[in-house]
Amino acid sequence: MWSFLCRVLAHELSQGNHKVVSVYRSFSSPASVCSRFAPKLIMEPKLYRPPPEVRGMTVLDKEAFTQTITVPALRVPTGVLNKVAKSLKKSTIQRPGVPRVVQDQEGCSDFRLVLLDPHKVSSPGSFSEAEAEALRSFNVAEDLHDYELQLTYHNLKSEEVLEAVLPQGQDVTSSFSRVGHIAHMNLRDHQLPYKNLIGQVIMDKNPGVTCVVNKTNMIDSTYRNFKMQVLAGEENMVAKVKENGVTYEFDFSSVYWNPRLSTEHQRVVDLLKRGDTVFDVFAGVGPFAIPAARRGANVLANDLNPESYRWLQHNGKLNKVEKKVRTYNLDGRAFIQGPVKQELPALLKDKVNVHLVMNLPALALEFLDAFRGLLPEEHLYDENLPTVHCYCFSKDDNPEADVMRKASLSLGVPLENRCSVHFVRNVAPNKDMMCVRFSLPKEVLFSRCPELTEPSEEPAPKRQKCEDAPDST
């Protein structure tokens, strides 16, 4: 029984099982469990244990992270080296910048050492049946050799460095949004004393990143940009990105760009056909407008931010669609009641498919009332009415019903059974970005509608979607 228990514990220890390590250490005398548990076999769950002196470091000292550890190695004849290395791929050491095969310690040119992960291989019995069979077939002895491996800052992952530096028990983040050469972070208050070190680590560990910035305030809902502080690298904020095959350039410090919306941009563009007309009310630098034009649509794109307007024009030229994109620098309401109002009658008469994209999720719902009575009744058409794609946020338990209700109130007519609601992404705990899509009702477009009031009695039904709602991506 003890022999069986020893074998089980030895295997679990070799796999870095945290719970088993804890149980094993709880014994007052490890030797009382079984004699084969030498201290050498107690494997920590992490290969790298940072020196304690790096804790609290605010100025990066790369040399301080250097450490020498002992790892198991297998002595393999060079004639079968590639085959053995392939057979042991799951058990070899995996570490940035660390070779899996090194020179033989005895200096023999006929052999090499294959370095193994000590959490997976602690004894010859740790090899899987398939690995052991492969070693036998290649006549490779399963004897393990100790190899002194030096790990430096360059062999560490960003999260390992930051976890070693930041105070224990505090949240460690190495996540960021990549915008061209810029890494955009959103650090918490407890991380700010280490902000420059964090920036340097992110830049070091991510090829192509030459600038790391931290957001210092909330997004300005007027121009949809935010103040940022450079943590490391150059102060060049003009980024060049490629999304869904389209190239964009812009000053990231003065416009809005979200790399997490590429799927949503493509989803809407895929709904368009050549010859359609798109009115992009809050166009930004063109993530809807430019690909829509490339698809063959005629686009009228607007943004209130002068910088977004400038880069929108630039991106039209960059992608050779400037003749397909008419640009405007207006407030969204002025754009709807100006260019949209002027162009719609002829488009409806010619039965052109029209799409209105309203991607300003913090405020777009408040602009829907601009469509009330937009056209006189003599232009009344019952067919092929414009399709609206309106983005919004919801913190409600039932976001689909919530955004449908809010859109109905702004339009002045109920949208139940007349719309679809699409989940875009979760932007924060209990906060979802949604897109409500509907054909602009003729009773809204061609007449003045009485305002709807908030319901006072029954709450919205829980998790009930509008009819014909598409699946979330």
XYZ file of C-alpha atoms in Angstrom:
473
model
C 0.000 0.000 0.000
C 2.799 2.417 0.972
C 4.706 1.490 -2.139
C 1.675 2.333 -4.279
C 1.149 5.616 -2.404
C 4.781 6.547 -2.895
C 4.548 5.948 -6.633
C 1.373 8.062 -6.884
C 2.880 10.902 -4.874
C 6.100 10.805 -6.857
C 4.174 11.052 -10.114
C 2.019 13.932 -8.881
C 5.051 15.769 -7.565
C 6.740 15.389 -10.925
C 3.687 16.977 -12.568
C 3.856 19.994 -10.274
C 0.526 19.199 -8.568
C 0.108 22.065 -6.062
C -2.261 20.207 -3.752
C -0.077 17.109 -3.534
C 3.019 19.241 -2.885
C 1.140 20.936 -0.058
C -0.002 17.621 1.449
C 3.477 16.171 1.137
C 5.030 19.140 2.922
C 2.478 18.916 5.715
C 4.109 15.738 7.014
C 6.390 16.519 9.956
C 9.003 14.160 8.583
C 9.006 13.461 4.853
C 11.212 10.465 5.480
C 8.410 8.864 7.471
C 6.276 8.670 4.339
C 8.779 6.769 2.255
C 12.493 6.794 1.894
C 12.495 7.253 -1.862
C 11.230 10.845 -1.455
C 14.561 12.604 -1.511
C 14.335 16.418 -1.194
C 15.564 16.633 -4.790
C 12.236 15.212 -5.972
C 10.122 17.979 -4.443
C 9.348 20.056 -7.525
C 8.034 23.547 -7.174
C 5.114 24.449 -9.481
C 7.278 27.091 -11.188
C 10.589 26.517 -12.926
C 11.863 30.001 -12.121
C 11.902 31.276 -8.539
C 12.849 34.968 -8.614
C 15.472 36.311 -6.213
C 13.709 38.068 -3.298
C 15.677 41.289 -3.851
C 13.722 42.084 -7.057
C 10.495 42.501 -5.071
C 9.468 46.172 -5.067
C 11.872 47.151 -7.847
C 10.714 50.316 -9.656
C 13.712 50.800 -11.972
C 14.352 47.745 -14.101
C 17.617 45.948 -13.316
C 17.750 43.044 -15.736
C 20.856 41.495 -14.203
C 19.074 41.007 -10.880
C 16.844 38.329 -12.394
C 19.712 35.999 -13.343
C 19.465 32.609 -11.673
C 21.002 29.154 -12.134
C 18.753 26.112 -11.782
C 19.281 22.376 -12.166
C 17.253 20.561 -14.812
C 17.296 16.923 -15.913
C 18.904 16.091 -19.254
C 19.001 13.007 -21.478
C 22.246 12.040 -23.253
C 21.342 11.232 -26.872
C 23.503 10.066 -29.824
C 23.591 12.712 -32.549
C 22.458 10.145 -35.159
C 18.990 9.871 -33.600
C 18.875 13.328 -31.992
C 16.113 14.835 -34.141
C 13.888 11.771 -33.801
C 14.328 11.623 -30.032
C 13.717 15.353 -29.622
C 10.507 15.033 -31.612
C 9.350 12.036 -29.539
C 10.000 13.940 -26.281
C 8.505 17.228 -27.440
C 5.945 17.310 -24.605
C 8.605 16.700 -21.958
C 11.405 18.999 -23.100
C 11.966 22.369 -21.497
C 9.905 25.204 -22.985
C 11.373 28.563 -22.144
C 11.897 31.739 -24.259
C 15.431 31.832 -25.621
C 16.479 28.535 -24.003
C 17.655 25.791 -26.401
C 16.219 22.335 -25.894
C 19.446 20.709 -27.114
C 22.923 21.626 -25.802
C 26.491 20.346 -26.097
C 27.432 17.194 -24.203
C 29.027 18.039 -20.850
C 31.742 15.479 -21.456
C 32.709 17.210 -24.680
C 31.892 14.226 -26.880
C 30.831 15.272 -30.388
C 28.844 12.051 -30.830
C 26.308 13.024 -28.146
C 24.085 15.937 -27.234
C 22.010 16.665 -24.144
C 18.234 17.099 -24.486
C 17.011 19.361 -21.666
C 13.832 18.229 -19.932
C 11.190 20.036 -17.919
C 11.768 19.062 -14.262
C 8.056 19.339 -13.544
C 7.331 16.673 -16.110
C 10.392 14.450 -15.803
C 11.978 13.866 -12.399
C 13.068 10.230 -12.831
C 13.265 7.607 -15.618
C 9.827 6.421 -14.545
C 8.311 9.784 -15.391
C 8.362 9.187 -19.150
C 5.045 8.210 -20.706
C 4.704 4.747 -22.218
C 4.998 6.194 -25.715
C 8.130 8.167 -24.793
C 9.744 5.190 -23.069
C 9.011 2.987 -26.085
C 10.552 5.580 -28.414
C 13.724 5.727 -26.312
C 14.018 1.941 -26.371
C 13.527 1.848 -30.141
C 16.387 4.347 -30.577
C 18.605 2.541 -28.036
C 18.775 5.620 -25.815
C 19.399 4.989 -22.127
C 16.806 6.565 -19.810
C 19.477 7.693 -17.361
C 19.030 11.343 -16.381
C 21.888 13.801 -15.969
C 21.867 17.058 -14.009
C 22.436 20.168 -16.104
C 23.114 23.603 -14.639
C 20.970 26.038 -16.641
C 21.323 29.781 -16.282
C 18.093 31.717 -16.684
C 18.277 35.452 -17.324
C 15.751 38.254 -17.713
C 15.601 37.444 -21.427
C 14.379 33.897 -20.710
C 11.445 35.096 -18.602
C 7.895 35.840 -19.659
C 6.476 39.284 -18.942
C 4.038 37.974 -16.334
C 6.898 36.228 -14.497
C 8.907 39.443 -14.259
C 5.927 41.507 -13.115
C 4.794 38.890 -10.610
C 8.298 38.911 -9.115
C 8.415 42.711 -8.837
C 4.933 43.762 -7.737
C 3.904 43.338 -4.085
C 2.667 39.860 -3.239
C -1.067 39.397 -3.200
C -1.762 42.266 -5.597
C -3.205 41.887 -9.064
C -0.560 41.480 -11.766
C -1.427 42.392 -15.340
C 0.573 41.996 -18.505
C -2.381 42.425 -20.861
C -2.670 45.283 -23.326
C -4.290 46.300 -26.582
C -1.958 46.376 -29.570
C -2.394 49.300 -31.981
C 0.379 49.098 -34.540
C 3.649 49.720 -32.688
C 1.778 50.955 -29.599
C 0.839 48.826 -26.577
C -2.074 50.432 -24.769
C -2.491 49.547 -21.082
C -5.047 50.439 -18.439
C -3.124 50.193 -15.169
C -4.769 50.124 -11.766
C -3.803 52.457 -8.939
C -1.615 49.928 -7.108
C 0.411 49.359 -10.288
C 1.189 53.031 -10.945
C 4.396 53.161 -8.814
C 5.791 50.490 -11.164
C 4.362 51.963 -14.380
C 7.682 52.696 -16.120
C 9.097 49.282 -15.258
C 5.892 47.631 -16.508
C 6.128 49.602 -19.747
C 9.732 48.573 -20.292
C 8.936 44.893 -19.663
C 6.008 44.940 -22.088
C 8.188 46.545 -24.749
C 11.044 44.090 -24.159
C 8.847 41.014 -24.335
C 6.718 41.908 -27.365
C 8.589 42.267 -30.686
C 7.398 45.225 -32.731
C 6.156 47.214 -29.733
C 8.207 50.420 -29.546
C 5.847 52.513 -27.423
C 3.810 51.661 -24.313
C 1.100 54.027 -23.081
C -1.303 54.082 -20.152
C -4.780 55.563 -20.281
C -5.077 58.333 -17.692
C -8.784 59.176 -17.932
C -12.096 57.931 -19.283
C -12.999 58.225 -22.969
C -14.280 61.683 -23.882
C -17.757 60.995 -25.311
C -17.499 64.099 -27.515
C -14.414 63.120 -29.511
C -14.030 59.541 -28.213
C -10.367 59.888 -27.305
C -8.560 59.887 -23.978
C -5.447 61.297 -22.400
C -2.515 58.918 -22.201
C 0.943 58.796 -20.704
C 3.968 57.240 -22.386
C 5.457 54.609 -20.057
C 8.316 53.416 -22.258
C 9.752 53.880 -25.728
C 9.261 56.532 -28.365
C 6.521 59.152 -28.248
C 5.347 58.519 -31.787
C 1.546 58.228 -31.613
C 0.918 57.856 -35.350
C 0.043 54.188 -35.748
C -0.345 52.042 -38.829
C -2.616 49.024 -38.477
C -4.157 46.448 -40.757
C -7.642 45.128 -40.058
C -9.489 42.645 -42.236
C -7.127 43.374 -45.114
C -7.554 47.169 -44.886
C -4.748 49.537 -43.861
C -5.385 52.476 -41.534
C -3.154 55.269 -40.260
C -4.055 57.670 -37.471
C -2.810 59.545 -34.412
C -3.845 57.204 -31.603
C -3.675 60.026 -29.046
C -6.359 62.100 -30.760
C -8.847 59.631 -32.291
C -10.800 56.548 -31.249
C -9.645 53.093 -32.311
C -10.557 49.755 -30.753
C -8.755 46.655 -32.105
C -11.329 44.424 -30.396
C -14.052 45.473 -32.852
C -12.536 43.973 -36.014
C -15.022 41.065 -36.037
C -17.960 43.442 -35.655
C -16.703 45.707 -38.438
C -16.463 42.720 -40.768
C -19.886 41.386 -39.731
C -21.646 44.570 -40.809
C -19.584 45.026 -43.985
C -20.474 41.463 -45.002
C -24.144 42.517 -45.069
C -23.480 45.029 -47.837
C -23.780 44.559 -51.580
C -22.199 46.465 -54.431
C -24.260 49.576 -55.156
C -25.622 49.938 -51.596
C -25.358 53.310 -49.884
C -23.939 53.621 -46.375
C -24.355 56.628 -44.096
C -21.751 56.319 -41.331
C -22.909 58.819 -38.709
C -19.963 58.429 -36.308
C -17.305 57.188 -38.706
C -14.100 57.716 -36.724
C -11.097 57.013 -38.953
C -13.152 54.731 -41.204
C -13.304 51.111 -39.906
C -16.815 50.740 -41.364
C -16.639 53.326 -44.148
C -13.391 52.275 -45.870
C -14.119 48.516 -46.159
C -17.701 49.322 -47.198
C -16.342 51.410 -50.079
C -13.884 48.669 -50.997
C -16.858 46.311 -51.191
C -18.497 48.568 -53.774
C -20.847 50.619 -51.614
C -21.270 54.369 -51.919
C -20.371 55.883 -48.547
C -21.134 59.156 -46.823
C -19.009 59.221 -43.674
C -19.113 61.770 -40.873
C -17.286 62.499 -37.634
C -17.376 65.478 -35.292
C -13.726 65.107 -34.246
C -11.599 67.194 -36.666
C -8.676 64.791 -36.247
C -10.842 61.749 -37.028
C -12.220 63.592 -40.058
C -8.677 64.306 -41.271
C -7.513 60.697 -40.854
C -10.754 59.418 -42.406
C -9.914 61.355 -45.561
C -6.321 60.130 -45.383
C -7.405 56.491 -45.105
C -9.726 56.849 -48.063
C -6.750 57.945 -50.184
C -4.485 55.317 -48.601
C -6.888 52.569 -49.698
C -7.710 54.209 -53.051
C -11.430 54.636 -52.339
C -11.545 58.403 -51.853
C -13.923 58.740 -54.828
C -16.365 56.336 -53.157
C -16.332 58.070 -49.753
C -17.756 61.543 -49.188
C -16.601 62.885 -45.843
C -18.198 65.348 -43.398
C -17.101 67.031 -40.168
C -20.482 67.557 -38.488
C -22.353 66.748 -35.330
C -24.240 63.475 -35.784
C -27.649 65.141 -35.575
C -26.627 67.782 -38.137
C -25.382 64.990 -40.442
C -28.702 63.144 -40.213
C -30.785 66.275 -40.753
C -28.437 67.560 -43.465
C -26.709 65.157 -45.909
C -28.844 62.150 -44.949
C -32.078 64.103 -45.413
C -30.886 65.493 -48.737
C -29.802 62.158 -50.211
C -32.528 59.817 -48.970
C -35.453 60.786 -51.258
C -33.583 59.932 -54.467
C -32.156 56.737 -52.954
C -35.599 55.553 -51.826
C -37.094 56.389 -55.201
C -34.412 54.345 -56.957
C -34.893 51.504 -54.443
C -31.247 51.553 -53.366
C -30.406 49.561 -50.254
C -29.481 52.092 -47.562
C -27.639 51.361 -44.310
C -27.225 53.823 -41.454
C -24.356 52.901 -39.102
C -24.354 54.591 -35.703
C -21.329 53.419 -33.759
C -21.216 55.705 -30.750
C -22.394 53.272 -28.067
C -22.379 55.792 -25.214
C -24.749 58.190 -26.996
C -26.055 56.810 -30.308
C -29.517 55.936 -28.959
C -30.038 59.609 -28.113
C -29.668 60.510 -31.807
C -32.456 58.228 -33.062
C -35.068 60.938 -32.540
C -33.332 62.915 -35.293
C -35.086 60.604 -37.796
C -38.573 61.670 -36.656
C -40.312 63.355 -39.549
C -37.050 63.585 -41.462
C -38.801 63.437 -44.851
C -42.075 65.032 -45.989
C -44.953 62.674 -46.718
C -44.824 63.298 -50.466
C -41.678 61.154 -50.494
C -43.492 58.306 -48.747
C -42.212 54.864 -49.773
C -43.319 51.604 -48.224
C -40.533 49.434 -49.565
C -36.802 49.190 -49.035
C -36.654 51.521 -46.058
C -33.169 52.261 -44.596
C -31.614 49.720 -42.222
C -30.227 51.181 -39.000
C -27.335 49.588 -37.102
C -27.283 51.401 -33.759
C -24.671 50.553 -31.114
C -25.237 50.998 -27.404
C -24.200 49.844 -23.947
C -26.353 48.028 -21.437
C -25.839 47.157 -17.783
C -29.214 45.453 -17.548
C -29.694 41.776 -16.678
C -31.543 41.507 -19.979
C -29.509 43.713 -22.369
C -31.489 42.705 -25.483
C -34.788 43.883 -24.020
C -33.099 46.910 -22.445
C -31.635 48.317 -25.674
C -34.813 47.543 -27.628
C -36.833 49.501 -25.056
C -34.432 52.464 -25.127
C -34.357 52.543 -28.940
C -38.172 52.447 -29.009
C -38.376 55.398 -26.632
C -35.979 57.484 -28.713
C -37.731 56.687 -31.989
C -41.211 57.157 -30.550
C -42.537 53.805 -31.815
C -42.243 50.302 -30.371
C -39.627 48.057 -32.012
C -40.829 44.793 -30.529
C -40.945 42.147 -33.281
C -39.415 44.694 -35.681
C -35.741 44.507 -34.754
C -32.835 42.213 -34.032
C -30.318 42.687 -31.241
C -26.741 41.461 -31.603
C -24.281 41.020 -28.732
C -20.961 42.617 -29.707
C -18.704 42.235 -26.670
C -18.495 42.529 -22.926
C -16.648 45.777 -22.169
C -16.640 45.566 -18.355
C -18.256 43.504 -15.608
C -22.024 43.800 -16.101
C -21.633 46.059 -19.127
C -22.285 44.783 -22.662
C -21.920 46.436 -26.028
C -24.925 45.650 -28.229
C -26.100 46.457 -31.740
C -29.810 46.897 -32.422
C -30.739 46.579 -36.095
C -34.065 47.567 -37.627
C -35.658 49.001 -40.730
C -36.445 52.639 -40.056
C -40.247 52.651 -39.548
C -42.126 54.712 -42.105
C -44.258 56.247 -39.343
C -41.004 57.662 -37.898
C -39.343 58.758 -41.122
C -42.363 60.458 -42.704
C -44.244 61.999 -39.766
C -43.882 63.441 -36.310
C -44.318 60.678 -33.749
C -45.560 61.228 -30.191
C -42.903 60.488 -27.605
C -43.144 57.188 -25.782
C -42.862 57.272 -22.012
C -41.055 54.887 -19.739
C -43.246 51.945 -18.651
C -44.170 52.326 -14.972
C -45.598 48.938 -14.070
C -44.214 45.756 -15.591
C -40.445 45.329 -15.951
C -38.922 44.094 -19.193
C -39.048 40.290 -19.617
C -35.840 38.525 -18.615
C -33.396 37.484 -21.351
C -36.020 37.614 -24.117
C -34.522 38.483 -27.475
C -36.214 40.412 -30.240
C -37.510 38.216 -33.005
C -35.065 37.350 -35.784
C -32.103 38.262 -33.564
C -28.911 36.792 -35.044
C -26.586 34.629 -33.011
C -23.789 36.398 -31.150
C -20.271 36.136 -32.476
